[in-house]
Amino acid sequence: MTKSELIALLAERFPQLALRDADYAVKTILDAMTQAMANGQRIEIRGFGSFSLSRRASRIGRNPKSGEQVLVPAKYVPHFKPGKVLRERVDSSAKNPDTQQPQAAERATAD
C-alpha cells in the first residue's frame, strides 16, 4: 500500500474526513514518526509493531565497478519489529489465501 492509497482509504472509510484532511493527517503522523526516529527515539504502536534504530559499524566494502576497497562509515538505520497481533494476522492470511483481499491477490498474479 502506498501513502496515496492509504489517504484514499481513510477518506473512503471516514466520509466526514475530506481527502485534504486525510492527506494532512497521514503526513502529520509520518512527519512526527520521522522526527522521533531522527531524535533517536523508539516508536511503538500497540498491535502493529515498533520502530527503533540499529547501529551498523563501519566496514570495508568494495566498489562493484572497479573492485577497489572503500571504507563504509558507521551509520544508524531504522529497524521494524512487527508486533504479535500483526505477525499472527499475516501468518493466518498466508496460510489461508482465500482470506486475502482481492487487491493483494491481483498483485501476486500480476507479477
Short mmCIF file of N, CA, C and O in Angstrom, two decimals:
data_model
loop_
_atom_site.label_atom_id
_atom_site.label_comp_id
_atom_site.label_asym_id
_atom_site.label_seq_id
_atom_site.Cartn_x
_atom_site.Cartn_y
_atom_site.Cartn_z
N MET A 1 0.85 -1.17 0.00
CA MET A 1 0.00 0.00 0.00
C MET A 1 0.90 1.24 0.00
O MET A 1 1.84 1.32 0.78
N THR A 2 0.58 2.16 -0.85
CA THR A 2 1.33 3.41 -0.92
C THR A 2 0.67 4.45 -0.03
O THR A 2 -0.47 4.27 0.43
N LYS A 3 1.38 5.56 0.17
CA LYS A 3 0.83 6.63 1.00
C LYS A 3 -0.46 7.18 0.38
O LYS A 3 -1.44 7.42 1.10
N SER A 4 -0.49 7.35 -0.92
CA SER A 4 -1.69 7.88 -1.57
C SER A 4 -2.86 6.90 -1.46
O SER A 4 -4.02 7.32 -1.31
N GLU A 5 -2.57 5.60 -1.50
CA GLU A 5 -3.64 4.60 -1.32
C GLU A 5 -4.17 4.65 0.11
O GLU A 5 -5.38 4.51 0.33
N LEU A 6 -3.29 4.86 1.08
CA LEU A 6 -3.71 4.97 2.48
C LEU A 6 -4.60 6.19 2.67
O LEU A 6 -5.64 6.11 3.33
N ILE A 7 -4.22 7.30 2.08
CA ILE A 7 -5.01 8.53 2.19
C ILE A 7 -6.39 8.32 1.57
O ILE A 7 -7.41 8.69 2.16
N ALA A 8 -6.44 7.70 0.40
CA ALA A 8 -7.72 7.44 -0.26
C ALA A 8 -8.59 6.50 0.57
O ALA A 8 -9.80 6.70 0.68
N LEU A 9 -7.97 5.49 1.17
CA LEU A 9 -8.72 4.54 2.01
C LEU A 9 -9.30 5.23 3.24
O LEU A 9 -10.46 4.99 3.60
N LEU A 10 -8.52 6.09 3.88
CA LEU A 10 -9.02 6.83 5.04
C LEU A 10 -10.19 7.73 4.65
O LEU A 10 -11.20 7.79 5.36
N ALA A 11 -10.06 8.43 3.54
CA ALA A 11 -11.13 9.32 3.10
C ALA A 11 -12.39 8.53 2.76
O ALA A 11 -13.51 8.99 3.01
N GLU A 12 -12.21 7.33 2.21
CA GLU A 12 -13.36 6.49 1.86
C GLU A 12 -14.02 5.90 3.11
O GLU A 12 -15.23 5.87 3.23
N ARG A 13 -13.20 5.46 4.06
CA ARG A 13 -13.72 4.81 5.26
C ARG A 13 -14.38 5.81 6.21
O ARG A 13 -15.31 5.47 6.93
N PHE A 14 -13.90 7.05 6.21
CA PHE A 14 -14.45 8.09 7.07
C PHE A 14 -14.97 9.22 6.21
O PHE A 14 -14.26 10.17 5.91
N PRO A 15 -16.24 9.14 5.78
CA PRO A 15 -16.79 10.13 4.85
C PRO A 15 -16.76 11.57 5.39
O PRO A 15 -16.70 12.51 4.61
N GLN A 16 -16.78 11.73 6.70
CA GLN A 16 -16.73 13.08 7.27
C GLN A 16 -15.35 13.70 7.14
O GLN A 16 -15.16 14.88 7.36
N LEU A 17 -14.35 12.89 6.74
CA LEU A 17 -12.97 13.35 6.59
C LEU A 17 -12.72 13.63 5.11
O LEU A 17 -12.75 12.73 4.29
N ALA A 18 -12.48 14.88 4.78
CA ALA A 18 -12.20 15.24 3.39
C ALA A 18 -10.85 14.67 2.98
O ALA A 18 -9.99 14.39 3.82
N LEU A 19 -10.67 14.48 1.69
CA LEU A 19 -9.41 13.93 1.18
C LEU A 19 -8.23 14.79 1.62
O LEU A 19 -7.18 14.27 2.00
N ARG A 20 -8.40 16.09 1.59
CA ARG A 20 -7.35 17.01 2.01
C ARG A 20 -7.00 16.81 3.49
O ARG A 20 -5.83 16.83 3.88
N ASP A 21 -8.02 16.57 4.34
CA ASP A 21 -7.79 16.36 5.77
C ASP A 21 -7.11 15.02 6.02
O ASP A 21 -6.25 14.90 6.89
N ALA A 22 -7.49 13.99 5.26
CA ALA A 22 -6.85 12.69 5.40
C ALA A 22 -5.38 12.78 4.99
O ALA A 22 -4.50 12.22 5.65
N ASP A 23 -5.10 13.53 3.93
CA ASP A 23 -3.73 13.75 3.48
C ASP A 23 -2.93 14.45 4.57
O ASP A 23 -1.80 14.05 4.88
N TYR A 24 -3.50 15.47 5.17
CA TYR A 24 -2.82 16.23 6.23
C TYR A 24 -2.56 15.32 7.44
O TYR A 24 -1.47 15.37 8.02
N ALA A 25 -3.53 14.49 7.80
CA ALA A 25 -3.37 13.61 8.96
C ALA A 25 -2.24 12.59 8.73
O ALA A 25 -1.39 12.39 9.60
N VAL A 26 -2.23 11.96 7.57
CA VAL A 26 -1.21 10.97 7.26
C VAL A 26 0.17 11.62 7.24
O VAL A 26 1.13 11.11 7.83
N LYS A 27 0.29 12.76 6.58
CA LYS A 27 1.58 13.45 6.52
C LYS A 27 2.05 13.89 7.89
O LYS A 27 3.23 13.79 8.22
N THR A 28 1.13 14.34 8.75
CA THR A 28 1.49 14.77 10.10
C THR A 28 2.01 13.60 10.92
O THR A 28 3.03 13.71 11.62
N ILE A 29 1.34 12.46 10.83
CA ILE A 29 1.77 11.27 11.58
C ILE A 29 3.14 10.80 11.09
O ILE A 29 4.04 10.52 11.89
N LEU A 30 3.31 10.72 9.78
CA LEU A 30 4.60 10.27 9.24
C LEU A 30 5.73 11.25 9.57
O LEU A 30 6.85 10.82 9.87
N ASP A 31 5.44 12.54 9.54
CA ASP A 31 6.45 13.53 9.90
C ASP A 31 6.84 13.40 11.37
O ASP A 31 8.02 13.50 11.72
N ALA A 32 5.85 13.17 12.24
CA ALA A 32 6.13 13.00 13.67
C ALA A 32 6.97 11.75 13.90
O ALA A 32 7.91 11.76 14.72
N MET A 33 6.66 10.67 13.19
CA MET A 33 7.44 9.44 13.33
C MET A 33 8.87 9.65 12.82
O MET A 33 9.83 9.20 13.47
N THR A 34 9.01 10.34 11.71
CA THR A 34 10.34 10.61 11.15
C THR A 34 11.16 11.45 12.11
O THR A 34 12.34 11.16 12.36
N GLN A 35 10.55 12.48 12.69
CA GLN A 35 11.26 13.35 13.62
C GLN A 35 11.67 12.58 14.88
O GLN A 35 12.79 12.75 15.37
N ALA A 36 10.80 11.73 15.38
CA ALA A 36 11.13 10.94 16.56
C ALA A 36 12.31 10.01 16.28
O ALA A 36 13.23 9.91 17.09
N MET A 37 12.31 9.37 15.12
CA MET A 37 13.42 8.48 14.77
C MET A 37 14.71 9.28 14.60
O MET A 37 15.78 8.84 15.00
N ALA A 38 14.61 10.46 13.99
CA ALA A 38 15.79 11.30 13.80
C ALA A 38 16.37 11.75 15.14
O ALA A 38 17.58 11.96 15.26
N ASN A 39 15.51 11.86 16.16
CA ASN A 39 15.96 12.23 17.50
C ASN A 39 16.44 11.02 18.31
O ASN A 39 16.74 11.15 19.49
N GLY A 40 16.43 9.84 17.69
CA GLY A 40 16.91 8.64 18.37
C GLY A 40 15.88 7.96 19.24
O GLY A 40 16.20 7.07 20.02
N GLN A 41 14.62 8.35 19.13
CA GLN A 41 13.57 7.76 19.94
C GLN A 41 13.03 6.49 19.30
O GLN A 41 13.12 6.29 18.09
N ARG A 42 12.47 5.65 20.13
CA ARG A 42 11.83 4.41 19.68
C ARG A 42 10.35 4.69 19.54
O ARG A 42 9.76 5.41 20.34
N ILE A 43 9.71 4.10 18.53
CA ILE A 43 8.28 4.27 18.30
C ILE A 43 7.62 2.92 18.47
O ILE A 43 8.05 1.93 17.88
N GLU A 44 6.57 2.88 19.29
CA GLU A 44 5.84 1.62 19.50
C GLU A 44 4.37 1.87 19.25
O GLU A 44 3.77 2.75 19.85
N ILE A 45 3.80 1.08 18.35
CA ILE A 45 2.38 1.15 18.05
C ILE A 45 1.78 -0.20 18.44
O ILE A 45 2.04 -1.21 17.78
N ARG A 46 1.04 -0.20 19.52
CA ARG A 46 0.47 -1.45 20.04
C ARG A 46 -0.35 -2.17 18.99
O ARG A 46 -1.14 -1.57 18.29
N GLY A 47 -0.14 -3.48 18.87
CA GLY A 47 -0.87 -4.29 17.91
C GLY A 47 -0.28 -4.24 16.51
O GLY A 47 -0.69 -4.98 15.63
N PHE A 48 0.68 -3.34 16.28
CA PHE A 48 1.29 -3.23 14.96
C PHE A 48 2.76 -3.58 15.01
O PHE A 48 3.20 -4.50 14.34
N GLY A 49 3.54 -2.85 15.80
CA GLY A 49 4.96 -3.13 15.90
C GLY A 49 5.72 -1.95 16.44
O GLY A 49 5.14 -0.96 16.88
N SER A 50 7.04 -2.06 16.40
CA SER A 50 7.88 -0.99 16.91
C SER A 50 9.00 -0.67 15.92
O SER A 50 9.47 -1.54 15.19
N PHE A 51 9.37 0.58 15.91
CA PHE A 51 10.46 1.08 15.09
C PHE A 51 11.57 1.52 16.02
O PHE A 51 11.32 2.21 17.00
N SER A 52 12.78 1.12 15.72
CA SER A 52 13.93 1.54 16.52
C SER A 52 15.11 1.75 15.58
O SER A 52 15.02 1.49 14.38
N LEU A 53 16.20 2.24 16.14
CA LEU A 53 17.40 2.45 15.34
C LEU A 53 18.41 1.35 15.65
O LEU A 53 18.60 0.98 16.80
N SER A 54 19.04 0.85 14.62
CA SER A 54 20.13 -0.12 14.77
C SER A 54 21.39 0.55 14.25
O SER A 54 21.37 1.24 13.24
N ARG A 55 22.49 0.32 14.94
CA ARG A 55 23.76 0.90 14.52
C ARG A 55 24.52 -0.12 13.69
O ARG A 55 24.69 -1.26 14.10
N ARG A 56 24.96 0.30 12.54
CA ARG A 56 25.82 -0.54 11.71
C ARG A 56 27.24 -0.01 11.83
O ARG A 56 27.49 1.17 11.60
N ALA A 57 28.14 -0.88 12.20
CA ALA A 57 29.53 -0.49 12.38
C ALA A 57 30.18 -0.18 11.04
O ALA A 57 29.72 -0.64 9.99
N SER A 58 31.25 0.58 11.09
CA SER A 58 31.98 0.85 9.84
C SER A 58 32.62 -0.45 9.36
O SER A 58 32.90 -1.36 10.14
N ARG A 59 32.83 -0.53 8.06
CA ARG A 59 33.38 -1.75 7.49
C ARG A 59 34.09 -1.42 6.18
O ARG A 59 33.95 -0.33 5.64
N ILE A 60 34.82 -2.39 5.70
CA ILE A 60 35.48 -2.26 4.42
C ILE A 60 34.58 -2.90 3.36
O ILE A 60 34.20 -4.06 3.48
N GLY A 61 34.21 -2.12 2.36
CA GLY A 61 33.38 -2.62 1.27
C GLY A 61 34.16 -2.57 -0.03
O GLY A 61 35.34 -2.21 -0.05
N ARG A 62 33.51 -2.96 -1.10
CA ARG A 62 34.17 -2.94 -2.41
C ARG A 62 33.31 -2.14 -3.39
O ARG A 62 32.10 -2.27 -3.41
N ASN A 63 34.00 -1.37 -4.20
CA ASN A 63 33.34 -0.68 -5.30
C ASN A 63 33.03 -1.75 -6.34
O ASN A 63 33.94 -2.38 -6.87
N PRO A 64 31.76 -1.98 -6.67
CA PRO A 64 31.44 -3.07 -7.59
C PRO A 64 31.98 -2.85 -9.01
O PRO A 64 32.21 -3.81 -9.72
N LYS A 65 32.18 -1.62 -9.38
CA LYS A 65 32.66 -1.34 -10.73
C LYS A 65 34.16 -1.59 -10.86
O LYS A 65 34.60 -2.24 -11.81
N SER A 66 34.93 -1.09 -9.89
CA SER A 66 36.38 -1.19 -10.01
C SER A 66 36.99 -2.29 -9.13
O SER A 66 38.13 -2.68 -9.33
N GLY A 67 36.22 -2.76 -8.13
CA GLY A 67 36.75 -3.77 -7.22
C GLY A 67 37.62 -3.17 -6.13
O GLY A 67 38.13 -3.87 -5.27
N GLU A 68 37.77 -1.85 -6.14
CA GLU A 68 38.60 -1.15 -5.17
C GLU A 68 37.94 -1.18 -3.78
O GLU A 68 36.73 -1.06 -3.66
N GLN A 69 38.74 -1.35 -2.74
CA GLN A 69 38.22 -1.34 -1.38
C GLN A 69 37.91 0.09 -0.95
O GLN A 69 38.67 1.02 -1.25
N VAL A 70 36.76 0.25 -0.29
CA VAL A 70 36.37 1.56 0.22
C VAL A 70 35.87 1.40 1.65
O VAL A 70 35.34 0.35 2.03
N LEU A 71 36.06 2.45 2.45
CA LEU A 71 35.59 2.43 3.83
C LEU A 71 34.14 2.89 3.85
O LEU A 71 33.81 3.98 3.39
N VAL A 72 33.28 2.04 4.38
CA VAL A 72 31.87 2.38 4.53
C VAL A 72 31.71 2.84 5.98
O VAL A 72 31.96 2.06 6.91
N PRO A 73 31.34 4.11 6.20
CA PRO A 73 31.28 4.62 7.57
C PRO A 73 30.13 4.00 8.39
O PRO A 73 29.17 3.47 7.83
N ALA A 74 30.25 4.11 9.70
CA ALA A 74 29.19 3.64 10.60
C ALA A 74 27.95 4.48 10.38
O ALA A 74 28.04 5.65 10.00
N LYS A 75 26.80 3.88 10.57
CA LYS A 75 25.55 4.62 10.40
C LYS A 75 24.44 3.98 11.20
O LYS A 75 24.54 2.83 11.65
N TYR A 76 23.37 4.74 11.39
CA TYR A 76 22.17 4.24 12.05
C TYR A 76 21.12 3.98 10.97
O TYR A 76 20.94 4.78 10.06
N VAL A 77 20.42 2.86 11.09
CA VAL A 77 19.37 2.51 10.14
C VAL A 77 18.10 2.16 10.91
O VAL A 77 18.15 1.60 12.01
N PRO A 78 16.94 2.49 10.35
CA PRO A 78 15.68 2.14 11.02
C PRO A 78 15.45 0.63 10.99
O PRO A 78 15.81 -0.04 10.02
N HIS A 79 14.87 0.12 12.05
CA HIS A 79 14.57 -1.31 12.16
C HIS A 79 13.13 -1.44 12.62
O HIS A 79 12.70 -0.76 13.56
N PHE A 80 12.35 -2.28 11.94
CA PHE A 80 10.96 -2.52 12.31
C PHE A 80 10.82 -3.92 12.86
O PHE A 80 11.30 -4.88 12.26
N LYS A 81 10.16 -4.03 14.00
CA LYS A 81 9.86 -5.33 14.58
C LYS A 81 8.34 -5.44 14.69
O LYS A 81 7.72 -4.69 15.43
N PRO A 82 7.74 -6.36 13.93
CA PRO A 82 6.28 -6.47 13.98
C PRO A 82 5.80 -6.97 15.34
O PRO A 82 6.46 -7.76 16.00
N GLY A 83 4.62 -6.50 15.73
CA GLY A 83 4.00 -6.95 16.98
C GLY A 83 3.35 -8.31 16.81
O GLY A 83 3.17 -8.81 15.69
N LYS A 84 2.96 -8.88 17.93
CA LYS A 84 2.38 -10.22 17.93
C LYS A 84 1.09 -10.29 17.10
O LYS A 84 0.90 -11.20 16.30
N VAL A 85 0.22 -9.30 17.26
CA VAL A 85 -1.05 -9.29 16.53
C VAL A 85 -0.80 -9.23 15.02
O VAL A 85 -1.42 -9.97 14.25
N LEU A 86 0.11 -8.38 14.58
CA LEU A 86 0.42 -8.27 13.16
C LEU A 86 1.01 -9.58 12.63
O LEU A 86 0.60 -10.06 11.57
N ARG A 87 1.94 -10.16 13.37
CA ARG A 87 2.54 -11.43 12.93
C ARG A 87 1.48 -12.51 12.78
O ARG A 87 1.48 -13.26 11.80
N GLU A 88 0.56 -12.59 13.74
CA GLU A 88 -0.48 -13.63 13.70
C GLU A 88 -1.43 -13.40 12.53
O GLU A 88 -1.81 -14.34 11.84
N ARG A 89 -1.80 -12.14 12.26
CA ARG A 89 -2.72 -11.85 11.15
C ARG A 89 -2.08 -12.15 9.81
O ARG A 89 -2.70 -12.70 8.91
N VAL A 90 -0.81 -11.79 9.67
CA VAL A 90 -0.10 -12.07 8.42
C VAL A 90 0.06 -13.57 8.23
O VAL A 90 -0.15 -14.09 7.13
N ASP A 91 0.40 -14.26 9.30
CA ASP A 91 0.59 -15.71 9.22
C ASP A 91 -0.71 -16.41 8.85
O ASP A 91 -0.73 -17.31 8.01
N SER A 92 -1.82 -15.99 9.47
CA SER A 92 -3.09 -16.65 9.15
C SER A 92 -3.53 -16.33 7.73
O SER A 92 -4.12 -17.17 7.06
N SER A 93 -3.24 -15.14 7.23
CA SER A 93 -3.57 -14.80 5.84
C SER A 93 -2.73 -15.60 4.86
O SER A 93 -3.20 -16.00 3.81
N ALA A 94 -1.47 -15.84 5.21
CA ALA A 94 -0.58 -16.60 4.33
C ALA A 94 -1.01 -18.07 4.27
O ALA A 94 -0.88 -18.71 3.24
N LYS A 95 -1.53 -18.59 5.38
CA LYS A 95 -1.98 -19.99 5.41
C LYS A 95 -3.29 -20.17 4.66
O LYS A 95 -3.55 -21.22 4.11
N ASN A 96 -4.15 -19.13 4.67
CA ASN A 96 -5.46 -19.19 4.02
C ASN A 96 -5.52 -18.14 2.92
O ASN A 96 -6.03 -17.05 3.12
N PRO A 97 -5.03 -18.46 1.73
CA PRO A 97 -5.02 -17.45 0.66
C PRO A 97 -6.41 -16.96 0.27
O PRO A 97 -6.56 -15.91 -0.32
N ASP A 98 -7.47 -17.72 0.59
CA ASP A 98 -8.83 -17.30 0.26
C ASP A 98 -9.25 -16.07 1.06
O ASP A 98 -10.15 -15.35 0.65
N THR A 99 -8.61 -15.83 2.22
CA THR A 99 -8.99 -14.71 3.07
C THR A 99 -8.26 -13.43 2.70
O THR A 99 -8.55 -12.39 3.25
N GLN A 100 -7.34 -13.50 1.73
CA GLN A 100 -6.61 -12.30 1.31
C GLN A 100 -7.55 -11.35 0.60
O GLN A 100 -8.52 -11.76 -0.03
N GLN A 101 -7.23 -10.08 0.68
CA GLN A 101 -8.01 -9.08 -0.01
C GLN A 101 -7.78 -9.23 -1.51
O GLN A 101 -6.69 -9.58 -1.94
N PRO A 102 -8.77 -8.96 -2.33
CA PRO A 102 -8.64 -9.15 -3.77
C PRO A 102 -7.48 -8.35 -4.36
O PRO A 102 -6.80 -8.81 -5.25
N GLN A 103 -7.23 -7.15 -3.85
CA GLN A 103 -6.17 -6.31 -4.39
C GLN A 103 -4.81 -7.00 -4.22
O GLN A 103 -4.00 -7.00 -5.12
N ALA A 104 -4.57 -7.60 -3.06
CA ALA A 104 -3.30 -8.29 -2.83
C ALA A 104 -3.17 -9.51 -3.72
O ALA A 104 -2.10 -9.80 -4.25
N ALA A 105 -4.27 -10.21 -3.95
CA ALA A 105 -4.23 -11.39 -4.82
C ALA A 105 -3.97 -10.98 -6.25
O ALA A 105 -3.24 -11.67 -6.98
N GLU A 106 -4.53 -9.84 -6.69
CA GLU A 106 -4.30 -9.36 -8.04
C GLU A 106 -2.85 -9.02 -8.26
O GLU A 106 -2.27 -9.30 -9.30
N ARG A 107 -2.21 -8.38 -7.26
CA ARG A 107 -0.80 -8.04 -7.37
C ARG A 107 0.06 -9.28 -7.48
O ARG A 107 1.01 -9.30 -8.23
N ALA A 108 -0.28 -10.32 -6.73
CA ALA A 108 0.50 -11.54 -6.73
C ALA A 108 0.45 -12.21 -8.10
O ALA A 108 1.44 -12.75 -8.59
N THR A 109 -0.73 -12.20 -8.73
CA THR A 109 -0.86 -12.85 -10.03
C THR A 109 -0.29 -11.98 -11.15
O THR A 109 0.08 -12.47 -12.19
N ALA A 110 -0.24 -10.66 -10.94
CA ALA A 110 0.28 -9.75 -11.97
C ALA A 110 1.80 -9.88 -12.11
O ALA A 110 2.36 -9.57 -13.15
N ASP A 111 2.48 -10.28 -11.05
CA ASP A 111 3.95 -10.42 -11.08
C ASP A 111 4.32 -11.64 -11.81
O ASP A 111 4.73 -12.05 -12.64
#
